[in-house]
mmCIF file of C-alpha atoms and ligand atoms in Angstrom:
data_model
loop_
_atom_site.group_PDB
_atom_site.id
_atom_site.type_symbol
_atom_site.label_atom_id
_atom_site.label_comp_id
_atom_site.label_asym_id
_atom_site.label_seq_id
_atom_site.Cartn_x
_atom_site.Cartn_y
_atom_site.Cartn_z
ATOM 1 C CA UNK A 12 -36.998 -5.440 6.600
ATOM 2 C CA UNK A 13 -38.265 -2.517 7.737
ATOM 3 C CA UNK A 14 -41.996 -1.661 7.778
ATOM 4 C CA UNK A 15 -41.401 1.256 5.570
ATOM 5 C CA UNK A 16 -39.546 -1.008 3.195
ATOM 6 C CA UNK A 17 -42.051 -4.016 3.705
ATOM 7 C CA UNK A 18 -44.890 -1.611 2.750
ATOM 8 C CA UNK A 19 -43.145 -0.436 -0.125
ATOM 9 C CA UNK A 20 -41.974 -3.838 -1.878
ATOM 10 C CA UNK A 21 -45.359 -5.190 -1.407
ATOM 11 C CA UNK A 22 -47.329 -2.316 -2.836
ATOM 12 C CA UNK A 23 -45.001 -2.258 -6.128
ATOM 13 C CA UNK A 24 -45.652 -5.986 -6.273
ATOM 14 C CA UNK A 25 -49.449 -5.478 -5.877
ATOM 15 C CA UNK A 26 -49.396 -2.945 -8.771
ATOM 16 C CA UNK A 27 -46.524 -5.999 -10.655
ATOM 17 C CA UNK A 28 -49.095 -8.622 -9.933
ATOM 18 C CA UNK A 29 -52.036 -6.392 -11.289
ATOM 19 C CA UNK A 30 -49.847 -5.103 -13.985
ATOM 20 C CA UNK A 31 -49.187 -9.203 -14.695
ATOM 21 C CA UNK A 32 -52.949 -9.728 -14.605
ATOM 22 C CA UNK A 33 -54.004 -6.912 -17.034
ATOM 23 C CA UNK A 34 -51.015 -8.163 -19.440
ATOM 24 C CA UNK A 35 -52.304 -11.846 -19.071
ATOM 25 C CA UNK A 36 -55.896 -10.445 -20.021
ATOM 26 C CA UNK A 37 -55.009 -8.812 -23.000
ATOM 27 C CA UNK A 38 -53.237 -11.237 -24.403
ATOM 28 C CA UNK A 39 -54.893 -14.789 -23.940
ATOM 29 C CA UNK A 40 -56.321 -16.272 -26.725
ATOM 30 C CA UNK A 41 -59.208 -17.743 -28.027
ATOM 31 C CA UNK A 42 -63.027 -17.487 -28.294
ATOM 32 C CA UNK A 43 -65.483 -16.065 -27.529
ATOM 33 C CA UNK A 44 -64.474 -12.510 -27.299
ATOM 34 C CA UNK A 45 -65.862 -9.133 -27.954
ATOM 35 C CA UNK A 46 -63.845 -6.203 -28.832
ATOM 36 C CA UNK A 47 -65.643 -2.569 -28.936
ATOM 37 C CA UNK A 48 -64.030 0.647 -30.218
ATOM 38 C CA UNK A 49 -64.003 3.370 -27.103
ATOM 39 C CA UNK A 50 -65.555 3.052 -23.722
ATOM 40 C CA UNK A 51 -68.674 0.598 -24.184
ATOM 41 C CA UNK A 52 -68.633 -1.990 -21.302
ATOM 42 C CA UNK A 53 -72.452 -1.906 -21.160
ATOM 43 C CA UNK A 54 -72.578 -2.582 -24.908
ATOM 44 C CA UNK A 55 -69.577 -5.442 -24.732
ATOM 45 C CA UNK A 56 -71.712 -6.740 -21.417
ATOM 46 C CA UNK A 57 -74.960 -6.763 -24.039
ATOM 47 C CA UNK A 58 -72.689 -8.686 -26.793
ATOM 48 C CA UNK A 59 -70.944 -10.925 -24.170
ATOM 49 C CA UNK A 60 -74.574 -11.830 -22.774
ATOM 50 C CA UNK A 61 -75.925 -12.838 -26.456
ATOM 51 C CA UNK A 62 -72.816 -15.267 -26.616
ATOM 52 C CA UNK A 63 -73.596 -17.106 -23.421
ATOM 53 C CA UNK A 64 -77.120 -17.565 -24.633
ATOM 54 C CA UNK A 65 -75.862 -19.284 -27.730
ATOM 55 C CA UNK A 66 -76.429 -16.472 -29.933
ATOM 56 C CA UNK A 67 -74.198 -16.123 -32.513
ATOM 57 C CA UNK A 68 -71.202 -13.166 -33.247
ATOM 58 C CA UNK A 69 -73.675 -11.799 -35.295
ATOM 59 C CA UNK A 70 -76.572 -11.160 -32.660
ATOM 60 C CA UNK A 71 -74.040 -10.158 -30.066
ATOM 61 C CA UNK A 72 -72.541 -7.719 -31.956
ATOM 62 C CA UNK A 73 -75.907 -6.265 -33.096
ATOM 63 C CA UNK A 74 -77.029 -6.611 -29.323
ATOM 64 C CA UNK A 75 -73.702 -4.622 -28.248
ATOM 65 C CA UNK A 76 -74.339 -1.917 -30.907
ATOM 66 C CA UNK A 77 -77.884 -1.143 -30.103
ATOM 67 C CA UNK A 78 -77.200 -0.236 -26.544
ATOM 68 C CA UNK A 79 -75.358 3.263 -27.531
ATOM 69 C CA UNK A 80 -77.980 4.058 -29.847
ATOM 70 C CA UNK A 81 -80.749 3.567 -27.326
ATOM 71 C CA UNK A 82 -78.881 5.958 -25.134
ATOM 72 C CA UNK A 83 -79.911 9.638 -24.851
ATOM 73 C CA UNK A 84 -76.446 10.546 -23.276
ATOM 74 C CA UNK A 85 -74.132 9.054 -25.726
ATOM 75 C CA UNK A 86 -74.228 12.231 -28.567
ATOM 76 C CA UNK A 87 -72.443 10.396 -31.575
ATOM 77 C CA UNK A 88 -75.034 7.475 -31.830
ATOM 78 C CA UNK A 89 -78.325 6.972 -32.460
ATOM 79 C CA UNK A 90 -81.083 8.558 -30.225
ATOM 80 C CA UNK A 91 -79.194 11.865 -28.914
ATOM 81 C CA UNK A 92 -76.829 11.793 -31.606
ATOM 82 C CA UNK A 93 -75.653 15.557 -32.019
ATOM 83 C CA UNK A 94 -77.621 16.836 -35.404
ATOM 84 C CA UNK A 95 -76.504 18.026 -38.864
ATOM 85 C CA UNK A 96 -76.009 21.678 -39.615
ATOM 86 C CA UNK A 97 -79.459 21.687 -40.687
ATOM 87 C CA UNK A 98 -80.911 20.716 -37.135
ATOM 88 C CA UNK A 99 -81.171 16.422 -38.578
ATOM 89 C CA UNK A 100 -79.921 13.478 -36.895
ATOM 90 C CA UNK A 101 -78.673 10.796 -39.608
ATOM 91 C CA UNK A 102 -77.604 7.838 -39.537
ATOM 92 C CA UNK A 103 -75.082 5.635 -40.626
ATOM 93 C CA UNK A 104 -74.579 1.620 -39.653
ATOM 94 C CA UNK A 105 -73.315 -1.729 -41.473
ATOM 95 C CA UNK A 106 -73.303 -4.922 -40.138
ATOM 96 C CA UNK A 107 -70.703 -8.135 -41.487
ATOM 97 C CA UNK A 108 -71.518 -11.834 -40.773
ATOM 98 C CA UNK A 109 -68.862 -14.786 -41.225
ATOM 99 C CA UNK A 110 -69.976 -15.589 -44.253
ATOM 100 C CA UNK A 111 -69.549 -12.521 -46.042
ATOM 101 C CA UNK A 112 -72.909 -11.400 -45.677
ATOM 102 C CA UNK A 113 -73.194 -7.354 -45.357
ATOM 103 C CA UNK A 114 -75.955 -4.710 -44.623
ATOM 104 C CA UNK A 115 -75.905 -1.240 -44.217
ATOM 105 C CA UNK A 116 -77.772 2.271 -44.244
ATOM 106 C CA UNK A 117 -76.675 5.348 -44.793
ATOM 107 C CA UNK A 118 -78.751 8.985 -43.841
ATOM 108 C CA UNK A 119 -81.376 7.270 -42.364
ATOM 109 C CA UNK A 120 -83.596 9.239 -40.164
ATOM 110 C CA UNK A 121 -86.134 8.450 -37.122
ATOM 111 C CA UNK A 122 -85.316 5.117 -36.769
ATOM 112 C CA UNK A 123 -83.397 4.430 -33.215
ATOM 113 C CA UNK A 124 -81.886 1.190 -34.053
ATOM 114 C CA UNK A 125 -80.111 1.531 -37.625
ATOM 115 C CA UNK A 126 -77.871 -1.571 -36.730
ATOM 116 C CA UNK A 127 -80.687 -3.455 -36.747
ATOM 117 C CA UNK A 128 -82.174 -2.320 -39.943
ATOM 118 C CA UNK A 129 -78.943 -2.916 -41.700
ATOM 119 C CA UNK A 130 -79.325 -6.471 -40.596
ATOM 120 C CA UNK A 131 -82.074 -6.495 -42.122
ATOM 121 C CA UNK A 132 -81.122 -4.845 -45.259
ATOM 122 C CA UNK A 133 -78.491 -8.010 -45.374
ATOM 123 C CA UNK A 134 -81.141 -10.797 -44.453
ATOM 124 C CA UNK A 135 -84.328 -9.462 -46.357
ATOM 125 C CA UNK A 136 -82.787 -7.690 -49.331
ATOM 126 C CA UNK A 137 -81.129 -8.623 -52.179
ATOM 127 C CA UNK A 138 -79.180 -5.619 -51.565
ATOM 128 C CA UNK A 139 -76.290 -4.258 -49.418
ATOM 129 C CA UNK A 140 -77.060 -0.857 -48.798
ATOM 130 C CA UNK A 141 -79.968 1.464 -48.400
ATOM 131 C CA UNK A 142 -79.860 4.983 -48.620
ATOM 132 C CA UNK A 143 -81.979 8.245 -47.026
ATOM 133 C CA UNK A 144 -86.073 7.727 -47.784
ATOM 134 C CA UNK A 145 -85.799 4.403 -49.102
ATOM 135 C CA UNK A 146 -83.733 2.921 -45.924
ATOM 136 C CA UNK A 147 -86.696 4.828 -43.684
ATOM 137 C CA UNK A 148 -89.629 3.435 -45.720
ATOM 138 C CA UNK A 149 -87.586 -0.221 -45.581
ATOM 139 C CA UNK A 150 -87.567 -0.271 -41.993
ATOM 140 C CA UNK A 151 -90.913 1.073 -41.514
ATOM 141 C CA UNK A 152 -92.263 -1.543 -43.796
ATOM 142 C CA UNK A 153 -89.888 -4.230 -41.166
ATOM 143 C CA UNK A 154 -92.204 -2.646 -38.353
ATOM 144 C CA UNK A 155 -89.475 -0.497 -37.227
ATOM 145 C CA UNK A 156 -91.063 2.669 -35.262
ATOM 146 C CA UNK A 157 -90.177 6.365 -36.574
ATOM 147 C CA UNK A 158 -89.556 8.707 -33.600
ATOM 148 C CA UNK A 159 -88.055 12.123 -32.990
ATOM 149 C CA UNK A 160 -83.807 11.225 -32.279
ATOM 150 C CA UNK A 161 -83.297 14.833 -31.656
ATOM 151 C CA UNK A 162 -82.993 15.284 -27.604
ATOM 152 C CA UNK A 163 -82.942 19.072 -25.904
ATOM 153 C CA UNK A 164 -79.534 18.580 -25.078
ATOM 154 C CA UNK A 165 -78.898 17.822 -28.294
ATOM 155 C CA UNK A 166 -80.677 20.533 -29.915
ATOM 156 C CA UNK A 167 -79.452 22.858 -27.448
ATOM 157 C CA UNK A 168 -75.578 22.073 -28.387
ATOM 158 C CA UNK A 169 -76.820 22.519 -32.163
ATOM 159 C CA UNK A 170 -78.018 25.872 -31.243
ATOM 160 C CA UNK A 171 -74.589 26.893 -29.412
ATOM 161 C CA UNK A 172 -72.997 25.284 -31.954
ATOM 162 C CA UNK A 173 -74.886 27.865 -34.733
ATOM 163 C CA UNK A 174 -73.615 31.208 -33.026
ATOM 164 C CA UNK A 175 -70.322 30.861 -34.734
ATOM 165 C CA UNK A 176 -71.328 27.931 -37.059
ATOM 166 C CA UNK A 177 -67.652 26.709 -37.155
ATOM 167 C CA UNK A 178 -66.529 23.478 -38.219
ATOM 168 C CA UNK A 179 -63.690 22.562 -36.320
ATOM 169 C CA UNK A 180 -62.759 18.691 -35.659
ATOM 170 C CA UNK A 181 -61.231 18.195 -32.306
ATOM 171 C CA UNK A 182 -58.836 15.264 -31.657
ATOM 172 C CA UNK A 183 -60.813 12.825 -29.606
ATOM 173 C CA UNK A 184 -63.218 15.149 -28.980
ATOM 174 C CA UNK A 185 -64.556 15.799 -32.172
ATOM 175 C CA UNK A 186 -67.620 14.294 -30.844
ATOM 176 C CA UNK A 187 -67.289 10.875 -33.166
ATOM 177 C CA UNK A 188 -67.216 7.996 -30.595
ATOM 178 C CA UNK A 189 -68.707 6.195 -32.967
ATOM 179 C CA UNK A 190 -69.364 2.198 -31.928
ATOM 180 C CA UNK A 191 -67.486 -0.224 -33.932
ATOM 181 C CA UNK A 192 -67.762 -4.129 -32.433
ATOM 182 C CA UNK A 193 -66.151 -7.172 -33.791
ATOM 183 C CA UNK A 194 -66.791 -10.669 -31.985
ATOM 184 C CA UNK A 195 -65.468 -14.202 -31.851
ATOM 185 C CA UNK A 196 -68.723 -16.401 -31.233
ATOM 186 C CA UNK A 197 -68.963 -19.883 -29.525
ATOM 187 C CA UNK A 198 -67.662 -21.515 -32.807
ATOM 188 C CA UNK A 199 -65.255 -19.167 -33.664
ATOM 189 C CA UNK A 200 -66.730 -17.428 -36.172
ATOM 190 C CA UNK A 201 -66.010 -13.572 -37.043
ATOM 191 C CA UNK A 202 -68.878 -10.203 -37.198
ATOM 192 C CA UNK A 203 -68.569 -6.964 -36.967
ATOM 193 C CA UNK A 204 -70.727 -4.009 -36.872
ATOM 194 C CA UNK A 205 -70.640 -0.300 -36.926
ATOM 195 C CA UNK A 206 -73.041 2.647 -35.998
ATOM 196 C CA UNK A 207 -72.744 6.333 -35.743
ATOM 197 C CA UNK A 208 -74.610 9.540 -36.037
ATOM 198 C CA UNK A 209 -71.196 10.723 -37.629
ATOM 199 C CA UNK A 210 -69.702 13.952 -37.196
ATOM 200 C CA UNK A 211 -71.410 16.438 -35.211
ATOM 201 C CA UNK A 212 -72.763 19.587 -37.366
ATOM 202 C CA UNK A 213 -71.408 17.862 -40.634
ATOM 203 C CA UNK A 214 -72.887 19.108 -43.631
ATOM 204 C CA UNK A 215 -76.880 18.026 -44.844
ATOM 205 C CA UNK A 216 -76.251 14.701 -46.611
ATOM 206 C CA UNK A 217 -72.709 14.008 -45.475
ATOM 207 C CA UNK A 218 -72.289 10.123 -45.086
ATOM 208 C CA UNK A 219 -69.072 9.129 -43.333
ATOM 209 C CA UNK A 220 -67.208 5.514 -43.061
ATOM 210 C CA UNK A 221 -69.561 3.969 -40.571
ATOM 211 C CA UNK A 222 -71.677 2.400 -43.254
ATOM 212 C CA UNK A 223 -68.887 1.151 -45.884
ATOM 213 C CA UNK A 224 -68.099 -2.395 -45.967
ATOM 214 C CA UNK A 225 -64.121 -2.471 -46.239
ATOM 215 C CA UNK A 226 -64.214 0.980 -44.518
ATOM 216 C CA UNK A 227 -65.682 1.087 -41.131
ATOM 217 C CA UNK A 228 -65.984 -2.797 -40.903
ATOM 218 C CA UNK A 229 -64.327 -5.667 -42.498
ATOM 219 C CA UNK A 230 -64.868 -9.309 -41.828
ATOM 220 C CA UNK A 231 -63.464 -12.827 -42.957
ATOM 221 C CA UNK A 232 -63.696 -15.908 -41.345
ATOM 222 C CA UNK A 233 -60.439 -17.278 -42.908
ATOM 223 C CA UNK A 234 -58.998 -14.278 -41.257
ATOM 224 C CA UNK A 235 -60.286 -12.122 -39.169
ATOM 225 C CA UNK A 236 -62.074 -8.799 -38.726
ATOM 226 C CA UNK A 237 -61.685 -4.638 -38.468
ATOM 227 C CA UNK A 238 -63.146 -1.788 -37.499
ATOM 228 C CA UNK A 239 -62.283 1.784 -37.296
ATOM 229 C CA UNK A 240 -63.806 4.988 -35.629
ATOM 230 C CA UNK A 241 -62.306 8.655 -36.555
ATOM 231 C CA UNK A 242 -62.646 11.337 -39.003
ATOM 232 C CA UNK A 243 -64.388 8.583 -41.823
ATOM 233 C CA UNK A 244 -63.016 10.633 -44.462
ATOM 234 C CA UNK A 245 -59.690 9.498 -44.087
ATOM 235 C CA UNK A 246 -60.774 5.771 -43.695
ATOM 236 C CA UNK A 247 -62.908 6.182 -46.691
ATOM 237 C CA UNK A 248 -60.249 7.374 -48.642
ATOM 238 C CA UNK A 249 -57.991 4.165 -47.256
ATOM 239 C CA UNK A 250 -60.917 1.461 -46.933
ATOM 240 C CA UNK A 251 -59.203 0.646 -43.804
ATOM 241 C CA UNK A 252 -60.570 -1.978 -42.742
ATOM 242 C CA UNK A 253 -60.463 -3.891 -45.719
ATOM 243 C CA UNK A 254 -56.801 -2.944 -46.002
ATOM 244 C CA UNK A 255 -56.426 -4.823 -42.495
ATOM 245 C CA UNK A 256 -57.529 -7.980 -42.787
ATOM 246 C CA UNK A 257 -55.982 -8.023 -46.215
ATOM 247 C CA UNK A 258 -52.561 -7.443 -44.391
ATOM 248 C CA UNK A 259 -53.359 -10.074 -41.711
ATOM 249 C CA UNK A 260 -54.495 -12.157 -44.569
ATOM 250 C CA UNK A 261 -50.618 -11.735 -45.956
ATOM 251 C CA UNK A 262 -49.342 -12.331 -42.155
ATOM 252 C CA UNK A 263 -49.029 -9.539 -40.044
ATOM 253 C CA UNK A 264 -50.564 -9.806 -36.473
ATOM 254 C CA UNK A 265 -53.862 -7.774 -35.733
ATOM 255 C CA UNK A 266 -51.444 -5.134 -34.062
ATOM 256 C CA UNK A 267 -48.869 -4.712 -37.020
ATOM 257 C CA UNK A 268 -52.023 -4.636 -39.403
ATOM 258 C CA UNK A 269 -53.431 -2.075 -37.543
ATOM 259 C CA UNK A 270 -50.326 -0.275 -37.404
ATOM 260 C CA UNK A 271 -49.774 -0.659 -41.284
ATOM 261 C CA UNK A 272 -53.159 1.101 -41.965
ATOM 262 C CA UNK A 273 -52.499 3.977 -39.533
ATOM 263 C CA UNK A 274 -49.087 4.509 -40.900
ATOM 264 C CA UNK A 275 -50.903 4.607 -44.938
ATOM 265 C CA UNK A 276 -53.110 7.835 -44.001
ATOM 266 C CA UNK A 277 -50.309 9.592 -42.147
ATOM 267 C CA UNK A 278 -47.832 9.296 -44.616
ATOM 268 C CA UNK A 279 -49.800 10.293 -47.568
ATOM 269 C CA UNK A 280 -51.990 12.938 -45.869
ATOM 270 C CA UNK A 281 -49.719 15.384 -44.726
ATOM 271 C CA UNK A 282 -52.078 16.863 -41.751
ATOM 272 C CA UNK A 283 -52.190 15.224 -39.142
ATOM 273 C CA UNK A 284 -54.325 16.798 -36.645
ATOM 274 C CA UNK A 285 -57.351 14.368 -36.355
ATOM 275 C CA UNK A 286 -57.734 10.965 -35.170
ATOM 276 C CA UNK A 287 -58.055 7.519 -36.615
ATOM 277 C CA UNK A 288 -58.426 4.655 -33.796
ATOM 278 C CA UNK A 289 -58.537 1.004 -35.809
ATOM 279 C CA UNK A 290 -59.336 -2.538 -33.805
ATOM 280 C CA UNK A 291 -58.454 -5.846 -35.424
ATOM 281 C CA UNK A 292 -59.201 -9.233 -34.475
ATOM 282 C CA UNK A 293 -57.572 -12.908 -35.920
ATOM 283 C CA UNK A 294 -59.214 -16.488 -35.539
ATOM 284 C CA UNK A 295 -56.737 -17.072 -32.872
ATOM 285 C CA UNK A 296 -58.825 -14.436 -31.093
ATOM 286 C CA UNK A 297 -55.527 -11.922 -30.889
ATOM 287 C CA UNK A 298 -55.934 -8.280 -30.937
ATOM 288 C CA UNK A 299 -54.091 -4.840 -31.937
ATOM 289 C CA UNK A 300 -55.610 -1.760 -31.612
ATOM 290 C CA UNK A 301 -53.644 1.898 -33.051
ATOM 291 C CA UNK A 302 -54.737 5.013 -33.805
ATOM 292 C CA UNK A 303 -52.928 8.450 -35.039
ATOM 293 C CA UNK A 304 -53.009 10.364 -32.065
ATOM 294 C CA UNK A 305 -53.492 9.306 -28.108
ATOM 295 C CA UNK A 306 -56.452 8.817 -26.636
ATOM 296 C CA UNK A 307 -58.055 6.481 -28.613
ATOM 297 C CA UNK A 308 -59.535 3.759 -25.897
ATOM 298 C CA UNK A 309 -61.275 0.723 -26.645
ATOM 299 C CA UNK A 310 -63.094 -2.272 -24.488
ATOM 300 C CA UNK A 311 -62.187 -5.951 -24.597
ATOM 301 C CA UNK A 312 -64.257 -8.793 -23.196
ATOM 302 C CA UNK A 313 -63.103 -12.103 -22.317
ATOM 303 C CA UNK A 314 -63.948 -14.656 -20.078
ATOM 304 C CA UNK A 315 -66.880 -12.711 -18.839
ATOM 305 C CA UNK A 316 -64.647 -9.884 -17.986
ATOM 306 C CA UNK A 317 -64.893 -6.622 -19.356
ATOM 307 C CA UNK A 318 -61.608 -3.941 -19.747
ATOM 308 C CA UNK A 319 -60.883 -0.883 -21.264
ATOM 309 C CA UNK A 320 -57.837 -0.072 -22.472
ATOM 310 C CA UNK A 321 -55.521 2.791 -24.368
ATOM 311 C CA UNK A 322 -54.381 2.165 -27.796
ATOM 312 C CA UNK A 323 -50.474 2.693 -28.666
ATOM 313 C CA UNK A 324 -50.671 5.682 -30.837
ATOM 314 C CA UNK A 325 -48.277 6.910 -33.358
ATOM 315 C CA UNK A 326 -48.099 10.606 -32.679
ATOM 316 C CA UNK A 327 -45.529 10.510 -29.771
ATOM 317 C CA UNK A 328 -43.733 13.707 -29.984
HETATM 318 N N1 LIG B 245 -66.256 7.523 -38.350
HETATM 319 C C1 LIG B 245 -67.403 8.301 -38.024
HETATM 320 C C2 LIG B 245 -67.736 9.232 -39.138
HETATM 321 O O1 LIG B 245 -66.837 9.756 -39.762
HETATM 322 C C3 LIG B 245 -67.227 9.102 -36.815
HETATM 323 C C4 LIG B 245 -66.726 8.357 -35.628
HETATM 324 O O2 LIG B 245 -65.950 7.448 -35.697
HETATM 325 O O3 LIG B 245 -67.146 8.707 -34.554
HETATM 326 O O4 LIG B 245 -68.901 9.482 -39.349
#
């Protein structure tokens, strides 16, 4: 053979092999495993960590969510979160255990970890969700600290963002990359969890999905899980999640479910020029991931070994 030749055959079968590898990856089964919606190694690292120290799904996937909203650079979460209209940054985060426990808050302000107040909403309350003032003076009376979310860069791209005052969604860049985790723990046992500073420059008092049980989050342990990130409207108006496990429930894989739910916004909402990215898990520890448009990425952990990965997307032309 000649070199030329050699060199060729043996760099397509490198790419084969790796090709191979990453197909292997994505589709072994089994638990423990961590699934996060977008690019969030360091958060599925944090989740993946909690599960080798015994924690439970439930810790890890609080443990994954709180690392976005500690982080001043990531603007759709927590601290540095872009703002409101109005200048605020407000919150919105649920949390689902594998026993059908649920927490959530919605419009919470000054608080830089509302997954973890949610949790407690679902521990220490006899309630599921809390709302605005009442959420803040619940996790101030948990010993949660109030501080300023609002970062200069922030404020400074709510200032730009004022000169023409438009509100214009983006695909994928609509500033909503919005954390939604669901894990497998050491016993197999499903949680997800969800938390957003929803979408940039929304309107004073707008809550999206992020905090609805059913919408941004769905769990059951004879099942499965879901989560979705996007315009929340949409999933809202579908309670997407929900509608996912339901369809694995009545057999579809996590992929076709995911698929299903997709396919019930585009087909009875016309426009289509916003995205919707859904993740699903089963007990089996399969995935599917879909969204409307491209460029909806998402990060899998298994084995110790974190990957991120495209969704298939259904606009293709
Ligand atoms: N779903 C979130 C919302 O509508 C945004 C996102 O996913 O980033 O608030």
């Amino acid at each position: 053979m000649k070199r030329r030749n050699f060199l060729q055959t043996t760099a397509s079968t490198v790419m084969l092999s790796s090709l191979l590898v990453e197909e292997s990856f994505a589709q072994s089964k089994g638990f423990p495993m961590v699934i996060s919606t977008w690019k969030n190694e360091k958060a599925n690292e944090a989740a993946w960590a909690t599960l080798q120290k015994k924690g439970s799904a439930l810790d890890a996937v609080e443990a994954g969510a709180r690392i976005p909203e500690a982080d001043p650079n990531d603007t759709s979460v927590g601290y540095g979160g872009f703002p409101d209209r109005d200048g605020h940054v407000t919150l919105d985060a649920c949390i689902m255990d594998e026993k059908g426990n649920a927490g959530s808050v919605t419009f919470l302000e000054g608080i830089m970890h509302p997954i973890s107040v949610a949790r407690a909403v679902m521990e220490k309350t006899p309630h599921v969700m809390l709302s605005g003032e009442g959420a803040l003076q619940f996790a101030l009376s948990q010993g949660f600290k109030q501080e300023n979310l609002l970062t200069e860069t922030a404020k400074k791209a709510w200032k730009e963002w004022q000169k023409e005052a438009k509100y214009e969604p983006k695909i994928n860049i609509e500033r909503h990359d919005t954390i939604g985790l669901l894990a497998l723990g050491n016993q197999g046992e499903v949680s997800g969890a969800c938390t957003t500073s929803g979408l940039a420059f929304k309107m004073h008092g707008r809550v999206g999905d992020s905090p609805i049980i059913g919408g941004a989050v769905f769990c059951d342990n004879e099942v499965g899980g879901a989560c979705a990130t996007g315009l929340g409207e949409f999933v809202m108006k579908t309670l997407g999640s929900f509608l996912i496990v339901e369809l694995m429930r009545n057999g579809k894989s996590p992929q076709k479910a995911c698929e299903e739910a997709i396919m019930r916004i585009v087909k009875r909402y016309k426009y289509k020029e916003f995205q919707i990215g859904y993740l699903a898990i089963d007990k089996k520890g399969q995935y599917g991931a879909y969204s409307i448009q491209k460029g909806f990425s998402f990060t899998l952990t298994k084995n110790g070994v974190t990957k991120v990965f495209e969704a298939d997307y259904y606009m293709k032309n």
